[in-house]
Amino acid sequence: MSRKSTVVKMLPPRRPDVSIEPLVKQMLSALGEDPTREGLQRTPYRVDKALKFLTSGYDTDPAKVVNGAIYSVKYDEMVIVKDIEFFSMCEHHMLPFFGKVHVAYLARNKVIGLSKIPRLVDIFARRLQIQERLTQELADCIKDMLDPIGVGVVCEAQHFCMMMRGVEKQHSGTVTSAMLGSFRSRKATRDEFLSLIRS
Ligand code: ZN
């Protein structure tokens, strides 16, 4: 497979020292607002902090977060962590999308500390994303770290850019999945995963 590893991929250099406050102020003016009125005076500061937090996944190295919590165990069954909440921002509108991710892998004598999987979800969610890529990057990351027999990731999300604007559909959800290894090649494995996340 020629897919690039997400673990070793170089991330774009970030400039957390560069303030976006002047840009936010300019944006408020362009929207017809008065950035000097009381309620908006500290808004550029708050937006700067909020956006830097919401994109902090660029600065976080998955290997550091996992921090050695990968254990050799004689175990070759399915591990599932389901209903992991996430909040991300779509790269097309910079509006939030949010929902749940279900992650499973079929171990090849290597398991990861369970609390690390939600941490990995946060790393990929706290970037400007599209749901399809978020799903795929998470699956690739787990594959790279654990060399499992297979990985399955299902992501269910709602997008503010569809709910508040555009088609304005409040209750439509988007489901994406990434199936690698046996989850892709064996229907029985995939079905087991899909039925377990629905139960
Ligand atoms: Zn969007």
PDB file of N, CA and C and ligand atoms in Angstrom, residues 89-97 129-130 159-162 165, ligand 1:
ATOM      1  N   MET A  89     -13.551  21.093  13.328  1.00  0.00           N
ATOM      2  CA  MET A  89     -13.995  22.238  12.518  1.00  0.00           C
ATOM      3  C   MET A  89     -13.773  21.918  11.059  1.00  0.00           C
ATOM      4  N   CYS A  90     -14.810  22.147  10.248  1.00  0.00           N
ATOM      5  CA  CYS A  90     -14.679  21.822   8.830  1.00  0.00           C
ATOM      6  C   CYS A  90     -13.745  22.836   8.169  1.00  0.00           C
ATOM      7  N   GLU A  91     -12.919  22.308   7.289  1.00  0.00           N
ATOM      8  CA  GLU A  91     -11.930  23.181   6.662  1.00  0.00           C
ATOM      9  C   GLU A  91     -12.540  24.060   5.575  1.00  0.00           C
ATOM     10  N   HIS A  92     -13.776  23.768   5.174  1.00  0.00           N
ATOM     11  CA  HIS A  92     -14.390  24.568   4.113  1.00  0.00           C
ATOM     12  C   HIS A  92     -15.030  25.844   4.648  1.00  0.00           C
ATOM     13  N   HIS A  93     -15.557  25.780   5.860  1.00  0.00           N
ATOM     14  CA  HIS A  93     -16.258  26.945   6.404  1.00  0.00           C
ATOM     15  C   HIS A  93     -15.712  27.388   7.757  1.00  0.00           C
ATOM     16  N   MET A  94     -14.809  26.621   8.305  1.00  0.00           N
ATOM     17  CA  MET A  94     -14.313  26.845   9.669  1.00  0.00           C
ATOM     18  C   MET A  94     -15.479  26.906  10.654  1.00  0.00           C
ATOM     19  N   LEU A  95     -16.444  26.034  10.435  1.00  0.00           N
ATOM     20  CA  LEU A  95     -17.558  25.891  11.367  1.00  0.00           C
ATOM     21  C   LEU A  95     -17.445  24.514  12.009  1.00  0.00           C
ATOM     22  N   PRO A  96     -17.995  24.359  13.211  1.00  0.00           N
ATOM     23  CA  PRO A  96     -17.827  23.080  13.898  1.00  0.00           C
ATOM     24  C   PRO A  96     -18.578  21.927  13.229  1.00  0.00           C
ATOM     25  N   PHE A  97     -18.015  20.770  13.338  1.00  0.00           N
ATOM     26  CA  PHE A  97     -18.790  19.544  13.178  1.00  0.00           C
ATOM     27  C   PHE A  97     -18.429  18.651  14.356  1.00  0.00           C
ATOM     28  N   GLN A 129     -10.573  20.115   9.373  1.00  0.00           N
ATOM     29  CA  GLN A 129     -10.728  18.766   8.849  1.00  0.00           C
ATOM     30  C   GLN A 129     -11.893  18.648   7.886  1.00  0.00           C
ATOM     31  N   ILE A 130     -11.909  17.539   7.186  1.00  0.00           N
ATOM     32  CA  ILE A 130     -13.149  17.035   6.625  1.00  0.00           C
ATOM     33  C   ILE A 130     -13.356  15.684   7.306  1.00  0.00           C
ATOM     34  N   HIS A 159     -22.878  18.580  10.991  1.00  0.00           N
ATOM     35  CA  HIS A 159     -22.061  19.709  10.548  1.00  0.00           C
ATOM     36  C   HIS A 159     -22.848  21.009  10.645  1.00  0.00           C
ATOM     37  N   PHE A 160     -22.297  21.957  11.380  1.00  0.00           N
ATOM     38  CA  PHE A 160     -22.978  23.256  11.477  1.00  0.00           C
ATOM     39  C   PHE A 160     -23.094  23.932  10.111  1.00  0.00           C
ATOM     40  N   CYS A 161     -22.147  23.653   9.213  1.00  0.00           N
ATOM     41  CA  CYS A 161     -22.242  24.302   7.895  1.00  0.00           C
ATOM     42  C   CYS A 161     -23.414  23.770   7.086  1.00  0.00           C
ATOM     43  N   MET A 162     -23.947  22.614   7.488  1.00  0.00           N
ATOM     44  CA  MET A 162     -25.171  22.128   6.843  1.00  0.00           C
ATOM     45  C   MET A 162     -26.415  22.513   7.641  1.00  0.00           C
ATOM     46  N   ARG A 165     -26.521  26.887   7.701  1.00  0.00           N
ATOM     47  CA  ARG A 165     -26.462  27.547   6.399  1.00  0.00           C
ATOM     48  C   ARG A 165     -26.594  26.449   5.341  1.00  0.00           C
TER      49      ARG A 165
HETATM   50 ZN    ZN B   1     -18.285  22.969   5.993  1.00  0.00          ZN
END
